[in-house]
Short mmCIF file of C-alpha atoms and ligand atoms in Angstrom, two decimals:
data_model
loop_
_atom_site.label_atom_id
_atom_site.label_comp_id
_atom_site.label_asym_id
_atom_site.label_seq_id
_atom_site.Cartn_x
_atom_site.Cartn_y
_atom_site.Cartn_z
CA UNK A 1 68.92 103.39 47.90
CA UNK A 2 72.30 103.08 44.94
CA UNK A 3 75.16 103.01 46.66
CA UNK A 4 77.34 106.13 46.22
CA UNK A 5 80.22 105.84 48.50
CA UNK A 6 83.09 105.41 46.64
CA UNK A 7 83.74 109.36 46.54
CA UNK A 8 83.33 109.49 50.15
CA UNK A 9 86.11 107.15 50.63
CA UNK A 10 89.94 106.97 50.18
CA UNK A 11 90.92 103.50 49.40
CA UNK A 12 94.98 104.14 49.74
CA UNK A 13 94.08 105.51 53.21
CA UNK A 14 91.71 102.52 53.78
CA UNK A 15 94.23 100.13 52.89
CA UNK A 16 97.08 102.02 54.91
CA UNK A 17 94.62 101.63 57.81
CA UNK A 18 94.98 97.72 57.42
CA UNK A 19 98.39 97.62 57.21
CA UNK A 20 98.82 100.29 60.34
CA UNK A 21 96.07 98.23 62.19
CA UNK A 22 98.11 94.53 61.76
CA UNK A 23 101.24 96.62 62.93
CA UNK A 24 100.16 97.49 65.98
CA UNK A 25 98.27 94.27 66.47
CA UNK A 26 101.51 92.27 66.36
CA UNK A 27 102.74 94.78 68.09
CA UNK A 28 106.06 95.96 65.84
CA UNK A 29 107.98 98.57 65.44
CA UNK A 30 107.41 102.23 63.68
CA UNK A 31 109.92 101.26 61.14
CA UNK A 32 107.75 98.04 59.68
CA UNK A 33 105.17 100.24 58.89
CA UNK A 34 107.16 102.98 57.55
CA UNK A 35 108.48 100.61 54.71
CA UNK A 36 104.67 99.10 53.94
CA UNK A 37 102.47 102.19 54.00
CA UNK A 38 103.16 103.66 51.07
CA UNK A 39 104.83 101.86 47.47
CA UNK A 40 108.48 101.56 47.00
CA UNK A 41 107.67 103.31 43.20
CA UNK A 42 104.87 104.78 41.70
CA UNK A 43 105.09 105.50 37.64
CA UNK A 44 102.64 107.69 36.42
CA UNK A 45 102.46 108.76 32.44
CA UNK A 46 101.33 110.26 29.76
CA UNK A 47 100.20 107.37 26.96
CA UNK A 48 99.85 109.03 23.77
CA UNK A 49 97.04 107.19 21.21
CA UNK A 50 96.57 108.12 17.97
CA UNK A 51 92.74 107.87 17.67
CA UNK A 52 90.73 106.03 14.30
CA UNK A 53 90.05 109.93 13.34
CA UNK A 54 93.87 110.31 13.20
CA UNK A 55 93.83 112.70 16.59
CA UNK A 56 96.23 112.14 19.31
CA UNK A 57 94.71 111.48 22.48
CA UNK A 58 96.49 111.59 25.90
CA UNK A 59 95.55 109.07 28.66
CA UNK A 60 97.13 108.96 32.21
CA UNK A 61 98.73 105.60 33.05
CA UNK A 62 100.08 104.28 36.12
CA UNK A 63 102.27 100.93 38.15
CA UNK A 64 102.55 101.26 41.53
CA UNK A 65 105.29 98.85 42.93
CA UNK A 66 104.45 98.17 46.25
CA UNK A 67 106.97 95.51 48.03
CA UNK A 68 109.09 92.97 46.67
CA UNK A 69 110.94 91.39 49.70
CA UNK A 70 109.34 88.05 48.89
CA UNK A 71 109.26 88.34 45.13
CA UNK A 72 108.91 90.62 42.12
CA UNK A 73 106.33 92.20 42.08
CA UNK A 74 102.71 91.34 40.85
CA UNK A 75 99.47 92.56 39.89
CA UNK A 76 96.65 93.39 37.27
CA UNK A 77 96.06 96.07 35.11
CA UNK A 78 92.85 98.03 35.76
CA UNK A 79 91.21 99.98 32.70
CA UNK A 80 88.59 102.40 34.52
CA UNK A 81 87.62 106.07 33.99
CA UNK A 82 87.73 106.90 37.91
CA UNK A 83 90.54 104.87 38.46
CA UNK A 84 93.60 107.13 39.70
CA UNK A 85 96.86 106.93 41.60
CA UNK A 86 95.64 106.46 44.93
CA UNK A 87 93.46 103.44 44.22
CA UNK A 88 96.18 102.06 42.20
CA UNK A 89 98.89 102.35 45.36
CA UNK A 90 96.17 101.02 47.67
CA UNK A 91 95.45 97.62 45.13
CA UNK A 92 99.18 97.01 45.18
CA UNK A 93 99.40 97.21 48.86
CA UNK A 94 96.90 94.31 48.54
CA UNK A 95 98.80 92.66 45.94
CA UNK A 96 101.42 92.43 48.63
CA UNK A 97 99.55 90.82 51.29
CA UNK A 98 97.62 88.73 49.08
CA UNK A 99 100.73 87.05 47.86
CA UNK A 100 102.27 86.39 50.99
CA UNK A 101 99.13 85.23 52.03
CA UNK A 102 98.69 83.03 49.20
CA UNK A 103 102.40 81.40 49.97
CA UNK A 104 103.36 82.53 46.13
CA UNK A 105 107.02 83.91 45.55
CA UNK A 106 105.86 87.50 44.90
CA UNK A 107 105.26 91.09 46.07
CA UNK A 108 102.70 93.43 45.53
CA UNK A 109 102.51 96.00 42.24
CA UNK A 110 99.31 97.39 40.46
CA UNK A 111 98.62 99.02 37.07
CA UNK A 112 95.76 101.27 35.58
CA UNK A 113 94.85 103.15 32.80
CA UNK A 114 92.30 105.98 32.93
CA UNK A 115 90.03 104.64 30.12
CA UNK A 116 86.50 104.01 29.19
CA UNK A 117 87.50 100.75 27.03
CA UNK A 118 83.71 100.76 26.11
CA UNK A 119 84.67 104.26 24.05
CA UNK A 120 87.13 102.65 22.09
CA UNK A 121 87.57 100.62 18.63
CA UNK A 122 89.44 97.18 19.24
CA UNK A 123 92.28 98.98 17.10
CA UNK A 124 92.30 102.02 19.60
CA UNK A 125 92.39 99.40 22.41
CA UNK A 126 95.27 98.13 21.09
CA UNK A 127 97.50 100.81 20.62
CA UNK A 128 96.83 102.08 24.16
CA UNK A 129 97.70 98.84 25.21
CA UNK A 130 100.86 98.71 23.23
CA UNK A 131 101.60 102.01 24.28
CA UNK A 132 101.45 101.70 28.23
CA UNK A 133 104.30 98.91 27.54
CA UNK A 134 106.50 101.12 25.56
CA UNK A 135 105.90 103.49 28.59
CA UNK A 136 106.83 101.11 30.99
CA UNK A 137 108.74 98.50 29.74
CA UNK A 138 111.92 99.66 31.56
CA UNK A 139 110.59 98.70 34.97
CA UNK A 140 108.57 95.44 34.34
CA UNK A 141 110.26 92.22 33.25
CA UNK A 142 109.68 88.24 34.51
CA UNK A 143 112.30 89.07 37.11
CA UNK A 144 111.19 92.66 38.56
CA UNK A 145 107.46 93.17 37.92
CA UNK A 146 104.56 90.81 36.00
CA UNK A 147 101.45 92.47 35.69
CA UNK A 148 98.28 90.59 34.58
CA UNK A 149 94.50 91.03 34.49
CA UNK A 150 92.05 92.98 36.04
CA UNK A 151 88.64 95.06 35.61
CA UNK A 152 87.90 96.02 31.96
CA UNK A 153 91.19 93.64 30.93
CA UNK A 154 91.69 90.23 29.59
CA UNK A 155 94.05 87.39 27.86
CA UNK A 156 94.21 89.44 24.48
CA UNK A 157 94.93 92.76 26.52
CA UNK A 158 97.95 90.90 28.04
CA UNK A 159 98.73 89.44 24.74
CA UNK A 160 99.18 92.64 23.01
CA UNK A 161 101.27 94.03 25.93
CA UNK A 162 103.43 90.43 26.31
CA UNK A 163 104.15 91.14 22.12
CA UNK A 164 104.98 94.45 22.41
CA UNK A 165 107.11 93.85 25.77
CA UNK A 166 109.03 90.97 23.49
CA UNK A 167 109.53 93.29 20.36
CA UNK A 168 111.51 95.97 22.80
CA UNK A 169 113.32 93.29 24.37
CA UNK A 170 114.13 91.28 21.09
CA UNK A 171 113.32 88.01 22.54
CA UNK A 172 110.58 85.97 23.78
CA UNK A 173 109.64 86.40 27.33
CA UNK A 174 106.66 85.40 27.90
CA UNK A 175 106.83 85.10 31.35
CA UNK A 176 107.15 89.76 31.84
CA UNK A 177 102.80 88.97 31.65
CA UNK A 178 100.41 86.50 33.20
CA UNK A 179 96.86 85.90 31.97
CA UNK A 180 97.86 85.21 28.61
CA UNK A 181 96.01 83.50 25.40
CA UNK A 182 96.51 79.51 25.43
CA UNK A 183 98.74 79.82 22.33
CA UNK A 184 101.54 82.52 23.60
CA UNK A 185 102.55 80.78 27.23
CA UNK A 186 98.94 81.38 28.60
CA UNK A 187 97.91 78.39 31.34
CA UNK A 188 95.06 76.43 31.48
CA UNK A 189 92.53 77.81 34.00
CA UNK A 190 94.01 81.01 34.34
CA UNK A 191 90.31 82.62 33.10
CA UNK A 192 88.12 80.77 35.67
CA UNK A 193 91.30 80.92 38.61
CA UNK A 194 90.04 83.77 40.82
CA UNK A 195 86.24 82.62 41.08
CA UNK A 196 87.54 78.89 41.12
CA UNK A 197 89.47 80.20 44.56
CA UNK A 198 86.56 82.18 45.45
CA UNK A 199 84.47 79.30 45.24
CA UNK A 200 86.82 77.12 47.17
CA UNK A 201 86.68 79.76 49.98
CA UNK A 202 82.99 80.30 49.86
CA UNK A 203 83.27 76.52 49.87
CA UNK A 204 85.14 76.22 52.83
CA UNK A 205 83.58 79.02 55.01
CA UNK A 206 80.40 77.13 54.44
CA UNK A 207 81.76 74.34 56.11
CA UNK A 208 83.11 75.84 59.12
CA UNK A 209 79.68 77.19 59.77
CA UNK A 210 78.24 73.89 59.13
CA UNK A 211 76.25 74.94 56.19
CA UNK A 212 75.37 72.99 53.33
CA UNK A 213 75.86 74.24 49.74
CA UNK A 214 73.40 72.65 47.77
CA UNK A 215 70.48 73.86 50.10
CA UNK A 216 72.04 77.48 50.42
CA UNK A 217 71.18 80.81 47.89
CA UNK A 218 73.86 83.29 46.84
CA UNK A 219 73.76 86.85 45.55
CA UNK A 220 76.65 88.08 43.16
CA UNK A 221 77.61 91.35 42.81
CA UNK A 222 79.31 92.12 39.43
CA UNK A 223 78.62 89.45 36.21
CA UNK A 224 82.59 89.79 34.80
CA UNK A 225 85.18 87.39 35.05
CA UNK A 226 85.19 86.90 38.70
CA UNK A 227 81.00 87.26 39.30
CA UNK A 228 79.90 85.07 36.42
CA UNK A 229 82.46 81.90 37.22
CA UNK A 230 81.99 82.62 40.91
CA UNK A 231 78.00 81.83 40.33
CA UNK A 232 78.86 79.37 37.81
CA UNK A 233 80.80 77.42 40.47
CA UNK A 234 78.46 78.02 43.41
CA UNK A 235 75.77 76.94 40.88
CA UNK A 236 77.66 74.09 40.22
CA UNK A 237 78.10 73.04 44.10
CA UNK A 238 74.20 72.63 44.11
CA UNK A 239 73.79 76.68 45.77
CA UNK A 240 70.85 78.45 44.29
CA UNK A 241 72.06 81.83 42.53
CA UNK A 242 68.94 84.54 43.39
CA UNK A 243 70.27 87.31 42.76
CA UNK A 244 72.89 89.28 40.19
CA UNK A 245 73.40 92.20 39.36
CA UNK A 246 76.13 94.26 37.30
CA UNK A 247 76.68 98.42 36.07
CA UNK A 248 73.49 98.08 33.57
CA UNK A 249 71.03 96.45 36.66
CA UNK A 250 70.56 93.51 38.17
CA UNK A 251 68.26 90.33 38.03
CA UNK A 252 66.38 88.61 40.89
CA UNK A 253 64.54 85.17 40.74
CA UNK A 254 64.08 83.24 44.25
CA UNK A 255 63.54 79.94 42.18
CA UNK A 256 67.34 80.67 41.03
CA UNK A 257 69.02 82.13 37.86
CA UNK A 258 70.79 79.94 35.85
CA UNK A 259 74.23 81.63 35.37
CA UNK A 260 75.27 80.38 31.93
CA UNK A 261 71.98 81.38 30.27
CA UNK A 262 72.27 84.62 32.26
CA UNK A 263 75.89 85.43 30.80
CA UNK A 264 74.61 84.53 27.13
CA UNK A 265 71.45 86.94 27.60
CA UNK A 266 73.89 89.55 29.30
CA UNK A 267 76.04 89.20 26.14
CA UNK A 268 72.84 89.77 23.80
CA UNK A 269 71.80 92.42 25.18
CA UNK A 270 74.94 94.04 27.29
CA UNK A 271 72.94 93.72 30.36
CA UNK A 272 71.92 90.90 33.10
CA UNK A 273 68.72 93.25 33.52
CA UNK A 274 65.54 91.58 31.75
CA UNK A 275 66.48 88.22 31.99
CA UNK A 276 63.18 85.90 31.32
CA UNK A 277 61.85 84.88 34.57
CA UNK A 278 63.82 87.45 36.50
CA UNK A 279 62.87 90.97 38.20
CA UNK A 280 64.76 93.98 38.47
CA UNK A 281 66.98 94.80 41.46
CA UNK A 282 69.17 97.92 42.82
CA UNK A 283 72.63 97.21 44.50
CA UNK A 284 71.08 97.83 47.82
CA UNK A 285 68.30 95.28 47.42
CA UNK A 286 71.33 92.99 46.30
CA UNK A 287 72.97 93.25 49.68
CA UNK A 288 69.63 93.20 51.53
CA UNK A 289 68.65 89.92 50.02
CA UNK A 290 67.26 86.76 52.33
CA UNK A 291 70.20 84.78 51.03
CA UNK A 292 73.59 82.66 53.16
CA UNK A 293 76.12 83.93 50.71
CA UNK A 294 76.91 87.07 48.67
CA UNK A 295 79.90 87.57 46.62
CA UNK A 296 80.99 91.03 45.98
CA UNK A 297 83.10 90.66 42.39
CA UNK A 298 82.77 94.55 41.23
CA UNK A 299 84.69 97.35 43.00
CA UNK A 300 85.62 98.78 46.39
CA UNK A 301 83.54 100.30 48.98
CA UNK A 302 80.16 98.83 48.38
CA UNK A 303 79.47 97.17 51.45
CA UNK A 304 79.49 100.58 53.39
CA UNK A 305 78.22 100.75 57.38
CA UNK A 306 74.58 101.35 56.16
CA UNK A 307 74.74 98.49 53.83
CA UNK A 308 76.28 96.04 56.23
CA UNK A 309 73.51 96.69 58.32
CA UNK A 310 70.39 95.00 56.04
CA UNK A 311 73.12 92.56 55.09
CA UNK A 312 71.12 88.79 56.22
CA UNK A 313 73.52 86.47 54.53
CA UNK A 314 76.01 84.56 56.84
CA UNK A 315 79.29 84.56 54.64
CA UNK A 316 80.85 87.14 52.59
CA UNK A 317 83.57 86.04 49.94
CA UNK A 318 85.06 88.59 48.80
CA UNK A 319 85.59 88.03 44.65
CA UNK A 320 86.29 92.34 44.37
CA UNK A 321 89.35 93.68 46.04
CA UNK A 322 88.53 96.18 48.87
CA UNK A 323 84.36 95.63 48.38
CA UNK A 324 83.92 96.08 52.49
CA UNK A 325 85.19 99.24 53.86
CA UNK A 326 86.83 99.32 57.58
CA UNK A 327 83.38 100.52 58.91
CA UNK A 328 81.04 98.15 57.29
CA UNK A 329 83.57 95.83 58.50
CA UNK A 330 83.10 96.39 62.19
CA UNK A 331 79.11 95.65 61.30
CA UNK A 332 79.39 92.49 59.99
CA UNK A 333 82.23 91.11 62.52
CA UNK A 334 79.23 92.10 65.47
CA UNK A 335 76.82 90.59 63.03
CA UNK A 336 78.64 87.16 62.74
CA UNK A 337 78.70 87.08 59.22
CA UNK A 338 81.91 85.26 58.27
CA UNK A 339 83.83 87.42 55.87
CA UNK A 340 86.35 85.74 53.82
CA UNK A 341 88.62 89.01 53.32
CA UNK A 342 89.99 89.39 49.46
CA UNK A 343 93.48 88.78 50.24
CA UNK A 344 92.45 85.31 50.80
CA UNK A 345 89.01 84.55 48.88
CA UNK A 346 90.10 86.34 45.63
CA UNK A 347 94.01 85.10 45.78
CA UNK A 348 93.20 82.16 43.25
CA UNK A 349 94.43 84.54 40.74
CA UNK A 350 97.47 85.15 41.11
CA UNK A 351 97.75 81.53 42.61
CA UNK A 352 97.18 80.50 39.18
CA UNK A 353 99.50 82.98 37.64
CA UNK A 354 102.28 81.78 39.67
CA UNK A 355 101.97 78.56 38.07
CA UNK A 356 101.87 80.24 34.77
CA UNK A 357 104.82 82.04 35.39
CA UNK A 358 106.36 78.97 36.13
CA UNK A 359 105.49 77.65 33.21
CA UNK A 360 107.08 79.85 31.23
CA UNK A 361 110.38 79.84 32.62
CA UNK A 362 110.68 76.18 32.63
CA UNK A 363 108.86 76.50 28.96
CA UNK A 364 106.94 72.99 30.22
CA UNK A 365 103.23 72.80 30.18
CA UNK A 366 100.98 71.33 32.96
CA UNK A 367 97.43 69.46 32.15
CA UNK A 368 94.55 71.40 33.44
CA UNK A 369 93.82 68.43 36.12
CA UNK A 370 97.36 69.31 37.73
CA UNK A 371 96.71 73.34 37.43
CA UNK A 372 93.02 72.64 39.09
CA UNK A 373 94.06 70.15 41.76
CA UNK A 374 96.89 72.58 42.63
CA UNK A 375 94.79 75.68 42.83
CA UNK A 376 92.33 73.70 44.91
CA UNK A 377 95.15 72.59 47.66
CA UNK A 378 96.69 76.10 48.05
CA UNK A 379 93.36 77.55 48.32
CA UNK A 380 92.31 75.37 51.17
CA UNK A 381 95.87 75.58 52.58
CA UNK A 382 95.63 79.24 52.56
CA UNK A 383 92.09 78.99 53.94
CA UNK A 384 93.13 76.71 57.00
CA UNK A 385 96.43 79.13 57.78
CA UNK A 386 94.29 81.98 58.38
CA UNK A 387 91.00 80.66 59.65
CA UNK A 388 93.07 79.21 62.60
CA UNK A 389 95.04 82.15 62.85
CA UNK A 390 91.93 83.66 63.52
CA UNK A 391 90.76 81.20 65.61
CA UNK A 392 94.01 81.44 68.17
CA UNK A 393 93.51 85.33 67.89
CA UNK A 394 91.80 87.17 70.61
CA UNK A 395 88.10 87.34 70.12
CA UNK A 396 86.85 89.62 68.05
CA UNK A 397 89.44 89.34 65.43
CA UNK A 398 88.40 89.31 61.55
CA UNK A 399 89.06 87.03 59.16
CA UNK A 400 90.42 90.23 57.61
CA UNK A 401 92.81 91.50 60.51
CA UNK A 402 94.25 87.62 60.79
CA UNK A 403 95.00 87.67 57.22
CA UNK A 404 96.93 90.79 57.59
CA UNK A 405 98.91 89.62 60.57
CA UNK A 406 99.70 86.46 59.33
CA UNK A 407 100.69 88.07 56.02
CA UNK A 408 102.62 91.05 57.60
CA UNK A 409 104.70 88.29 59.67
CA UNK A 410 106.14 86.78 56.72
CA UNK A 411 106.61 90.20 55.32
CA UNK A 412 108.41 91.61 58.46
CA UNK A 413 110.20 88.51 59.05
CA UNK A 414 111.74 88.46 55.48
CA UNK A 415 112.38 92.33 55.62
CA UNK A 416 114.36 91.41 58.86
CA UNK A 417 116.52 89.07 57.52
CA UNK A 418 117.35 90.94 54.30
CA UNK A 419 118.44 93.66 56.75
CA UNK A 420 115.74 95.80 55.98
CA UNK A 421 115.26 97.16 59.62
CA UNK A 422 115.61 96.23 63.29
P1 LIG B 501 85.46 92.70 34.89
O1 LIG B 501 85.48 94.05 34.21
O2 LIG B 501 85.42 91.53 34.71
O3 LIG B 501 83.76 92.57 35.99
C1 LIG B 501 83.45 93.74 36.15
C2 LIG B 501 81.78 93.63 37.31
O4 LIG B 501 81.48 94.57 37.82
C3 LIG B 501 81.17 94.01 35.46
O5 LIG B 501 79.94 93.19 35.42
C4 LIG B 501 80.62 94.92 35.94
O6 LIG B 501 79.27 95.52 35.34
C5 LIG B 501 80.47 95.24 37.63
N1 LIG B 501 80.29 96.39 37.89
C6 LIG B 501 80.96 97.22 37.96
N2 LIG B 501 80.90 98.55 39.09
C7 LIG B 501 79.98 97.83 39.58
C8 LIG B 501 78.71 98.37 40.63
N3 LIG B 501 78.58 99.49 40.94
N4 LIG B 501 77.79 97.63 40.72
C9 LIG B 501 77.46 96.57 40.44
N5 LIG B 501 78.26 95.69 39.13
C10 LIG B 501 79.57 96.24 39.13
O7 LIG B 501 86.36 92.59 36.48
P2 LIG B 501 86.76 91.38 37.15
O8 LIG B 501 88.33 90.76 36.67
O9 LIG B 501 85.66 90.17 37.46
O10 LIG B 501 86.83 91.98 38.74
C11 LIG B 501 85.97 92.19 39.49
C12 LIG B 501 86.58 92.33 41.15
O11 LIG B 501 87.78 91.40 41.10
C13 LIG B 501 87.54 93.61 41.22
O12 LIG B 501 87.75 93.81 42.33
C14 LIG B 501 89.40 92.93 41.05
O13 LIG B 501 90.15 94.13 41.30
C15 LIG B 501 88.79 91.93 41.84
N6 LIG B 501 89.67 90.33 41.24
C16 LIG B 501 90.07 90.41 39.72
C17 LIG B 501 91.21 89.35 39.82
C18 LIG B 501 91.08 88.41 38.08
O14 LIG B 501 91.80 87.49 37.82
N7 LIG B 501 90.45 88.99 37.49
C19 LIG B 501 92.05 89.21 40.12
C20 LIG B 501 91.31 89.50 41.89
C21 LIG B 501 90.48 90.02 41.89
#
């Protein structure tokens, strides 16, 4: 059974449903939901790009700015052929709540371009990235809206985009993007930050579940930035990585997979499949794996109720955004699986983006040990705030509901003192 749920589920409605539920659980007035149910602003633009054959192709780009009550809009840019306005809006809502959970002074935003970057040459990709900024420069800025990498974007793309923005503004304004290369105001540890944060969240979840990570086994869906480093950090902590997959297939070895060698194999062959000593596996088999921990690190809506019913793991650490559907959540909760929700488990990326932005503003750069230490402290604080809040909530409240309520309290209070409602 391959998972084909994405077409049937509207991610934007899922995100709105999570906000609605938190508003109801906190018994806040409808005005609060009205403010938060949709982005403050959605820009949709045609991005004309001269292709290598001299012809013009126009791509569709988006930037959703959800809410900025706690600070400038903040959120990654995704390059994907299936991305659309609704997905971008959903991801921007999650960013607002994520920043509130992590207690970083940002609001929520998200950007996207409908494109399969693998079909473009490097030069075409550069022109596309620069043209996106040409279209969006008026709504971006270090105090306004600060994008970062997401699926299929990386430090090089952030470098082109930052450079284009600086040319338009006619001065260096490195704080406008985060996730940049080190030589242009990037932050040490940003590349690994999301997965490092996911690792800390999973480690804390294992602690509250009385599981010894050194005796645990784990499966990881997606082997890009988040998936690879999450597998690596878990492996370094003594956890056995038994299964991994990506769009090209999967690799399973009950004796354990070496994440670094597997990454080298993927770089050489383009796929995790065929890794020496491993067997193939499907996404359905990965989620049904007899293991302690699963880290979804691919895309949304993977854990449907059907998939959730097959889960044997005791902890799910959501590296990806929105991997579990609301119905999937219910099933996991009934089974006693501890799901560390995306807005907590993958907040390491935006936490280190915040450090990068602070350093850009000060033009003073911190050593790696300081970044790692501050990230660890912030992740552990966020986990304990949400876990304790969850324990104080009525029975049956999930960690996700607790995280949404915790964030909503902060957002609603900030909106109230600013006079937006009440
Ligand atoms: P990436 O492009 O580096 O990697 C994505 C991986 O997922 C690839 O290995 C791809 O092959 C795989 N994949 C895609 N669809 C799949 C499917 N249906 N089944 C199995 N594998 C599949 O992206 P990333 O930056 O690692 O992002 C992964 C997830 O983490 C996304 O949900 C993203 O929004 C979220 N996230 C990323 C960051 C960040 O800093 N990069 C921060 C927070 C959250």
